[in-house]
């Protein structure tokens, strides 16, 4: 029977007994010990069954439970091993990597931070700093051609990108003392920036305080939202950066 | 700050907030993402291409022109709480929810009536169409054996390095499995 995979854990990871998993059969979720020091949270899944939207919820629900009990490297949604043997082979082949990552993520959580800005204020700053953009803007008023509007918008979009990079760098700097790393994430709006931070559980109060300080200092220039603590979805691979600490 | 800041608890993450994390991040080993999730993948791509499209350029141009014409920064601006209630909560959120339920419909439309049916090329074709429509066509993976148990990873271009078609039993090395390497800070 194929196994739906939720995460790599240590083999002693204990789960709630009534936890059910992805798929239509309410298959029980269990921890299988795979090799020395490594295990996986799995449930059986009929390979012929299509997954549905509610299975995404089930995946999230299981990982939320696992995450409260154990350090876990979450699998991406839809990850299925053909059978026990395949899972075993995979984990054993890369046991060193998995163990190292588990150790690195021990007692750490992911927190998503979104900073939303007043877009007019940002654009106003850009206009104030760039006479050429003001000129371009004036030249497109009246009966603008599509081409010149796109040109104007493109210049502004580049500036917005630059602005976002600078703001992100500031956010990352301020949160560096209380976080272990970060990964930039695609924002859902233009006038926003979003990043995932890796935070040690016992640094969460300091992390929150740093965000609060930042929000106060900027006097409502932007609004900060956080989501988490979450399982470390963004930190299982290589695509993140460690926090810069003061030497 | 008056908004959601500080309201953090173990359950403070809704599905939408973590949807792209669940679908885009995390370990991948020999695996396949079921084609029935195409609708949701499209949703995350929608979220990703907000920036750098012509629409965005035009919107920026319009906004800048409005500011420049209206005297720029001197004009009265709505406060951040209002902006948030309009923009973040009202706009993005509700739009997101709409898109999510849209994705749900896409899924149920794409799915055959019961799980016991064979999902042949019909499903794949519809899925490809859906992706093609969203992305302007021509960017979807070409599948040579679309009927292969219905379990193919339709692969929209997402800018993410995602492993190729995955239903084969063979195991291919993948690049995302390695533990994080300490990279230089940006």
Coordinates of C-alpha atoms in Angstrom, one line a residue:
Chain A
X1 CA 0.0 0.0 0.0
X2 CA 1.4 3.4 -0.9
X3 CA 2.3 5.7 2.0
X4 CA 1.3 9.3 2.1
X5 CA 4.2 11.2 3.7
X6 CA 3.8 14.1 6.1
X7 CA 7.2 14.6 7.6
X8 CA 10.5 13.3 8.7
X9 CA 10.8 13.0 12.5
X10 CA 12.7 11.2 15.1
X11 CA 11.3 7.7 15.5
X12 CA 10.0 8.3 19.1
X13 CA 7.6 11.0 17.9
X14 CA 4.3 10.2 19.6
X15 CA 1.1 11.3 17.9
X16 CA -2.5 11.5 19.1
X17 CA -4.1 8.1 18.7
X18 CA -7.1 9.3 16.8
X19 CA -5.3 11.3 14.1
X20 CA -6.6 10.6 10.6
X21 CA -4.9 11.5 7.4
X22 CA -5.2 12.4 3.8
X23 CA -7.6 10.4 1.5
X24 CA -11.2 9.3 1.7
X25 CA -10.6 6.4 4.0
X26 CA -9.7 8.2 7.2
X27 CA -6.5 6.2 7.4
X28 CA -4.8 6.4 10.8
X29 CA -1.6 8.5 10.9
X30 CA 1.4 6.8 12.5
X31 CA 5.1 7.2 13.0
X32 CA 7.2 4.6 11.4
X33 CA 10.7 4.1 12.6
X34 CA 12.9 3.9 9.5
X35 CA 16.4 3.7 10.7
X36 CA 18.7 4.8 13.5
X37 CA 17.4 8.1 14.7
X38 CA 15.0 8.6 11.8
X39 CA 11.3 8.1 11.3
X40 CA 8.5 9.3 9.2
X41 CA 4.9 10.3 9.8
X42 CA 2.7 8.5 7.3
X43 CA -0.7 7.2 6.5
X44 CA -1.8 4.6 4.0
X45 CA -3.3 5.9 0.8
X46 CA -4.9 4.1 -2.0
X47 CA -2.8 5.0 -5.0
X48 CA -5.8 5.2 -7.3
X49 CA -7.7 7.8 -5.3
X50 CA -7.4 11.4 -6.5
X51 CA -6.6 13.9 -3.9
X52 CA -8.9 16.8 -3.3
X53 CA -8.9 20.2 -1.8
X54 CA -9.9 18.8 1.6
X55 CA -6.8 16.7 1.6
X56 CA -4.7 19.9 1.7
X57 CA -6.6 20.7 4.9
X58 CA -5.9 17.2 6.2
X59 CA -2.2 17.5 5.4
X60 CA -2.0 20.8 7.3
X61 CA -4.0 19.4 10.2
X62 CA -1.7 16.4 10.6
X63 CA 1.4 18.6 10.4
X64 CA 0.0 21.0 13.0
X65 CA -0.4 18.1 15.3
X66 CA 3.0 16.6 14.6
X67 CA 4.6 20.0 15.0
X68 CA 3.2 20.5 18.5
X69 CA 4.8 17.2 19.6
X70 CA 8.0 16.8 17.7
X71 CA 10.6 18.5 15.5
X72 CA 9.5 17.7 12.0
X73 CA 10.7 18.3 8.4
X74 CA 7.5 18.7 6.5
X75 CA 7.1 17.1 3.1
X76 CA 5.5 19.0 0.3
X77 CA 1.8 18.2 -0.2
X78 CA 1.3 15.2 -2.4
X79 CA 4.4 13.3 -1.5
X80 CA 3.8 9.6 -1.7
X81 CA 6.1 6.6 -1.3
X82 CA 5.1 3.5 -3.2
X83 CA 5.6 1.3 -0.2
X84 CA 7.5 0.9 3.1
X85 CA 10.6 -0.3 1.4
X86 CA 10.9 2.7 -0.9
X87 CA 10.5 5.0 2.1
X88 CA 13.1 3.1 4.0
X89 CA 15.6 3.2 1.1
X90 CA 15.1 6.9 0.6
X91 CA 15.5 7.9 4.2
X92 CA 18.5 5.6 4.7
X93 CA 20.2 6.9 1.6
X94 CA 20.2 10.4 2.9
X95 CA 20.0 9.8 6.7
X96 CA 22.9 12.1 7.4
X97 CA 21.3 15.0 5.7
X98 CA 17.9 14.4 7.3
X99 CA 19.5 14.1 10.8
X100 CA 21.5 17.2 10.4
X101 CA 18.5 19.2 9.3
X102 CA 16.4 17.8 12.2
X103 CA 19.1 18.8 14.6
X104 CA 19.3 22.3 13.0
X105 CA 15.5 22.7 13.3
X106 CA 15.2 21.4 16.8
X107 CA 13.0 23.7 18.9
X108 CA 12.6 26.1 16.1
X109 CA 9.5 27.4 14.4
X110 CA 8.6 29.3 11.2
X111 CA 6.9 32.6 11.5
X112 CA 5.6 34.4 8.5
X113 CA 5.8 38.2 8.6
X114 CA 3.9 40.4 6.2
X115 CA 4.3 44.1 6.2
X116 CA 1.7 46.0 4.3
X117 CA 2.3 49.6 3.3
X118 CA 0.3 52.6 2.3
X119 CA 0.9 52.3 -1.4
X120 CA 0.3 56.0 -2.1
X121 CA 2.9 56.9 0.5
X122 CA 5.4 54.6 -1.2
X123 CA 4.6 56.0 -4.6
X124 CA 4.8 59.5 -3.2
X125 CA 8.3 58.9 -1.9
X126 CA 9.3 57.6 -5.3
X127 CA 7.9 60.7 -7.0
X128 CA 9.6 62.9 -4.6
X129 CA 13.0 61.3 -5.1
X130 CA 12.8 61.0 -8.9
X131 CA 12.2 64.1 -10.9
X132 CA 12.4 62.0 -14.1
X133 CA 9.5 59.9 -13.0
X134 CA 7.5 63.1 -12.2
X135 CA 8.4 64.4 -15.7
X136 CA 7.4 61.1 -17.3
X137 CA 4.1 61.1 -15.3
X138 CA 3.3 64.6 -16.5
X139 CA 4.1 63.7 -20.1
X140 CA 1.5 60.9 -20.0
X141 CA -1.3 63.0 -18.7
X142 CA -3.9 64.2 -21.1
X143 CA -4.2 61.7 -23.9
X144 CA -1.6 59.1 -23.0
X145 CA -0.4 56.4 -25.3
X146 CA -0.5 52.9 -23.9
X147 CA 3.2 52.5 -24.6
X148 CA 4.2 55.5 -22.5
X149 CA 1.9 54.4 -19.7
X150 CA 3.5 51.0 -19.6
X151 CA 6.9 52.7 -19.7
X152 CA 6.0 54.8 -16.7
X153 CA 4.6 51.9 -14.8
X154 CA 7.6 49.8 -15.5
X155 CA 10.0 52.5 -14.1
X156 CA 7.8 52.8 -11.0
X157 CA 7.6 49.0 -10.6
X158 CA 11.4 48.8 -10.6
X159 CA 11.5 51.5 -8.0
X160 CA 8.9 49.6 -5.9
X161 CA 11.1 46.5 -6.2
X162 CA 14.1 48.5 -5.0
X163 CA 12.1 49.9 -2.2
X164 CA 10.9 46.4 -1.2
X165 CA 14.4 45.1 -1.1
X166 CA 15.5 47.9 1.1
X167 CA 12.6 47.4 3.5
X168 CA 13.1 43.7 3.6
X169 CA 16.8 44.2 4.4
X170 CA 15.7 46.5 7.3
X171 CA 13.2 44.0 8.6
X172 CA 15.7 41.2 8.4
X173 CA 18.4 43.3 10.2
X174 CA 16.0 44.2 13.0
X175 CA 14.9 40.6 13.4
X176 CA 18.3 39.0 13.1
X177 CA 19.1 39.0 16.8
X178 CA 16.0 37.0 17.6
X179 CA 15.9 34.8 14.5
X180 CA 18.0 32.1 13.0
X181 CA 17.3 32.7 9.3
X182 CA 14.8 34.0 6.8
X183 CA 13.4 33.2 3.3
X184 CA 11.8 35.9 1.2
X185 CA 8.3 35.0 0.0
X186 CA 6.2 36.4 -2.8
X187 CA 3.9 39.1 -1.4
X188 CA 0.2 39.0 -2.2
X189 CA 0.1 42.7 -2.9
X190 CA 2.4 45.1 -4.5
X191 CA 2.8 47.3 -1.5
X192 CA 3.8 44.6 0.8
X193 CA 6.7 42.4 1.7
X194 CA 6.6 39.0 3.1
X195 CA 9.3 36.8 4.6
X196 CA 9.4 33.6 6.6
X197 CA 11.6 33.6 9.6
X198 CA 13.1 30.7 11.5
X199 CA 12.8 31.4 15.2
X200 CA 13.8 29.4 18.2
X201 CA 10.8 28.8 20.4
X202 CA 12.4 30.5 23.3
X203 CA 13.2 33.5 21.2
X204 CA 9.6 34.1 20.2
X205 CA 9.0 36.8 22.9
X206 CA 12.1 38.7 21.7
X207 CA 11.0 38.3 18.1
X208 CA 7.6 39.6 18.9
X209 CA 9.1 42.5 20.9
X210 CA 11.4 43.4 18.0
X211 CA 8.4 43.5 15.6
X212 CA 6.4 45.6 18.1
X213 CA 9.3 48.1 18.4
X214 CA 9.6 48.3 14.6
X215 CA 5.8 48.9 14.3
X216 CA 5.9 51.6 16.9
X217 CA 9.0 53.4 15.4
X218 CA 7.5 53.6 12.0
X219 CA 4.3 55.0 13.5
X220 CA 1.9 53.2 11.4
X221 CA 3.8 53.6 8.2
X222 CA 3.1 49.9 7.7
X223 CA 1.1 47.3 9.4
X224 CA 2.7 44.0 10.4
X225 CA 0.9 40.7 10.4
X226 CA 2.3 37.5 11.6
X227 CA 1.3 33.9 11.0
X228 CA 2.6 31.2 13.1
X229 CA 4.3 29.5 14.8
X230 CA 4.3 27.1 11.9
X231 CA 6.1 23.9 11.0
X232 CA 9.4 24.9 9.3
X233 CA 8.0 24.5 5.7
X234 CA 10.4 27.1 4.3
X235 CA 13.6 25.8 5.9
X236 CA 13.9 22.1 4.9
X237 CA 15.9 22.9 1.8
X238 CA 18.8 25.2 0.8
X239 CA 16.8 28.2 -0.3
X240 CA 17.0 30.4 2.7
X241 CA 19.6 32.6 4.3
X242 CA 21.0 32.5 7.9
X243 CA 20.4 35.5 10.0
X244 CA 23.4 37.9 10.3
X245 CA 24.5 38.1 13.8
X246 CA 26.7 40.6 15.4
X247 CA 30.1 39.2 15.7
Chain B
X1 CA -0.2 47.0 14.5
X2 CA -3.8 47.2 15.5
X3 CA -4.5 44.5 13.0
X4 CA -3.4 40.9 13.5
X5 CA -0.1 41.7 15.0
X6 CA 0.4 39.9 18.3
X7 CA -2.6 37.7 17.8
X8 CA -0.5 34.7 17.5
X9 CA -1.5 31.3 18.7
X10 CA -1.1 27.7 17.6
X11 CA -4.2 28.0 15.4
X12 CA -3.7 31.4 14.1
X13 CA -2.9 30.1 10.6
X14 CA -5.7 29.6 8.3
X15 CA -5.4 27.4 5.2
X16 CA -5.1 30.3 2.9
X17 CA -2.1 31.8 4.8
X18 CA -0.2 28.6 4.5
X19 CA -1.5 27.3 1.2
X20 CA 1.5 28.2 -0.8
X21 CA 3.8 26.9 1.9
X22 CA 2.1 23.5 1.8
X23 CA 2.1 23.3 -1.9
X24 CA 5.4 24.9 -2.7
X25 CA 7.7 24.2 0.2
X26 CA 8.9 21.2 2.1
X27 CA 10.8 18.1 1.3
X28 CA 10.2 16.3 -2.0
X29 CA 11.2 12.7 -2.6
X30 CA 9.9 10.3 -5.1
X31 CA 6.5 11.7 -5.3
X32 CA 3.7 12.9 -7.5
X33 CA 1.3 15.7 -7.0
X34 CA -2.1 14.6 -8.1
X35 CA -3.5 16.3 -11.1
X36 CA -6.7 16.9 -9.2
X37 CA -4.9 19.7 -7.4
X38 CA -4.3 21.7 -10.5
X39 CA -6.9 24.3 -9.5
X40 CA -5.0 25.0 -6.3
X41 CA -1.7 25.2 -8.0
X42 CA -3.1 27.8 -10.3
X43 CA -4.2 29.8 -7.3
X44 CA -0.7 29.9 -5.9
X45 CA 0.7 31.0 -9.3
X46 CA -1.9 33.8 -9.4
X47 CA -0.6 35.0 -6.1
X48 CA 3.0 34.9 -7.3
X49 CA 2.6 36.9 -10.5
X50 CA 1.0 39.9 -8.8
X51 CA 4.1 41.9 -9.6
X52 CA 5.8 42.7 -12.9
X53 CA 2.9 42.3 -15.2
X54 CA 1.6 44.9 -17.6
X55 CA -1.5 45.2 -15.5
X56 CA 0.7 46.1 -12.6
X57 CA 2.6 48.7 -14.7
X58 CA -0.7 50.3 -15.8
X59 CA -2.0 50.3 -12.3
X60 CA 1.2 52.0 -11.0
X61 CA 1.1 54.5 -13.9
X62 CA -2.4 55.4 -13.0
X63 CA -1.7 55.7 -9.3
X64 CA 1.4 57.8 -9.9
X65 CA -0.4 60.1 -12.3
X66 CA -3.2 60.5 -9.8
X67 CA -0.7 61.5 -7.1
X68 CA 1.2 63.8 -9.4
X69 CA -1.9 65.5 -10.7
X70 CA -3.5 65.7 -7.3
X71 CA -0.5 67.5 -5.7
X72 CA 1.4 64.4 -4.7
X73 CA 2.0 63.7 -1.1
X74 CA 0.2 66.7 0.3
X75 CA -3.2 65.3 -0.2
X76 CA -5.1 63.7 2.5
X77 CA -4.4 60.0 2.7
X78 CA -6.4 57.4 4.5
X79 CA -4.8 56.1 7.6
X80 CA -3.2 52.7 7.8
X81 CA -6.1 51.1 9.7
X82 CA -8.5 52.2 7.1
X83 CA -6.2 51.1 4.3
X84 CA -5.9 47.7 5.9
X85 CA -9.5 47.2 6.4
X86 CA -10.1 48.1 2.7
X87 CA -6.9 46.7 1.2
X88 CA -5.7 43.8 3.2
X89 CA -8.7 42.5 4.9
X90 CA -11.4 43.6 2.5
X91 CA -9.5 43.4 -0.8
X92 CA -6.8 40.7 -0.7
X93 CA -8.5 38.4 1.8
X94 CA -11.9 38.3 0.3
X95 CA -10.4 38.1 -3.2
X96 CA -8.3 35.2 -1.9
X97 CA -11.3 33.4 -0.5
X98 CA -13.1 33.9 -3.8
X99 CA -10.2 32.4 -5.6
X100 CA -10.0 29.5 -3.2
X101 CA -13.6 28.6 -3.6
X102 CA -13.0 29.0 -7.4
X103 CA -10.2 26.5 -7.1
X104 CA -12.5 24.1 -5.3
X105 CA -14.9 24.4 -8.2
X106 CA -12.1 23.7 -10.6
X107 CA -11.3 20.6 -8.7
X108 CA -14.8 19.3 -8.6
X109 CA -15.3 20.1 -12.2
X110 CA -12.1 18.4 -13.2
X111 CA -12.8 15.3 -11.2
X112 CA -14.9 12.5 -12.6
X113 CA -17.9 11.6 -10.6
X114 CA -16.4 8.9 -8.4
X115 CA -13.0 7.8 -7.3
X116 CA -13.5 4.4 -9.0
X117 CA -13.5 5.8 -12.5
X118 CA -10.5 5.6 -14.7
X119 CA -9.1 9.1 -15.1
X120 CA -8.0 9.1 -18.7
X121 CA -6.8 11.8 -21.0
X122 CA -10.0 13.7 -20.6
X123 CA -9.1 14.8 -17.2
X124 CA -5.5 15.6 -18.2
X125 CA -6.7 17.5 -21.2
X126 CA -9.0 19.6 -19.1
X127 CA -6.3 20.2 -16.6
X128 CA -3.9 21.3 -19.3
X129 CA -6.5 23.6 -20.7
X130 CA -7.1 25.1 -17.3
X131 CA -3.4 25.8 -16.9
X132 CA -3.0 27.0 -20.4
X133 CA -5.9 29.4 -20.0
X134 CA -4.4 30.8 -16.9
X135 CA -0.8 31.1 -18.2
X136 CA -1.5 32.2 -21.7
X137 CA -0.9 28.7 -23.1
X138 CA 2.2 26.9 -24.3
X139 CA 3.8 26.6 -20.9
X140 CA 2.4 23.3 -19.7
X141 CA 4.3 20.1 -19.5
X142 CA 3.8 17.9 -22.4
X143 CA 2.6 14.5 -21.3
X144 CA 3.1 11.6 -23.5
X145 CA 1.2 9.2 -21.5
X146 CA -1.6 11.2 -20.0
X147 CA -3.6 8.2 -19.1
X148 CA -1.0 6.8 -16.8
X149 CA -3.2 6.1 -13.8
X150 CA -4.4 9.7 -13.8
X151 CA -1.5 10.5 -11.5
X152 CA 0.7 12.9 -13.2
X153 CA 2.1 16.1 -12.0
X154 CA 0.8 18.7 -14.3
X155 CA 3.5 21.2 -14.2
X156 CA 2.7 24.9 -14.5
X157 CA 5.6 27.2 -14.8
X158 CA 6.1 28.6 -11.4
X159 CA 9.6 29.7 -11.3
X160 CA 10.2 27.1 -8.7
X161 CA 12.5 24.2 -9.3
X162 CA 10.2 21.3 -9.3
X163 CA 11.1 17.9 -10.2
X164 CA 9.9 16.6 -13.5
X165 CA 7.0 14.3 -14.1
X166 CA 6.9 12.0 -11.2
X167 CA 4.6 9.0 -11.5
X168 CA 7.3 6.6 -12.4
X169 CA 8.5 4.2 -9.8
X170 CA 12.1 5.1 -10.4
X171 CA 13.7 7.5 -8.1
X172 CA 15.5 10.5 -9.4
X173 CA 17.8 12.6 -7.3
X174 CA 16.4 15.9 -6.4
X175 CA 18.0 19.1 -5.4
X176 CA 15.9 20.2 -2.6
X177 CA 16.7 17.5 -0.2
X178 CA 20.0 18.7 1.0
X179 CA 20.1 20.4 4.3
X180 CA 20.5 24.2 4.2
X181 CA 23.9 25.4 3.2
X182 CA 25.0 28.5 4.9
X183 CA 24.9 31.0 2.2
X184 CA 26.3 34.4 2.3
X185 CA 23.9 37.0 3.5
X186 CA 22.4 39.3 1.0

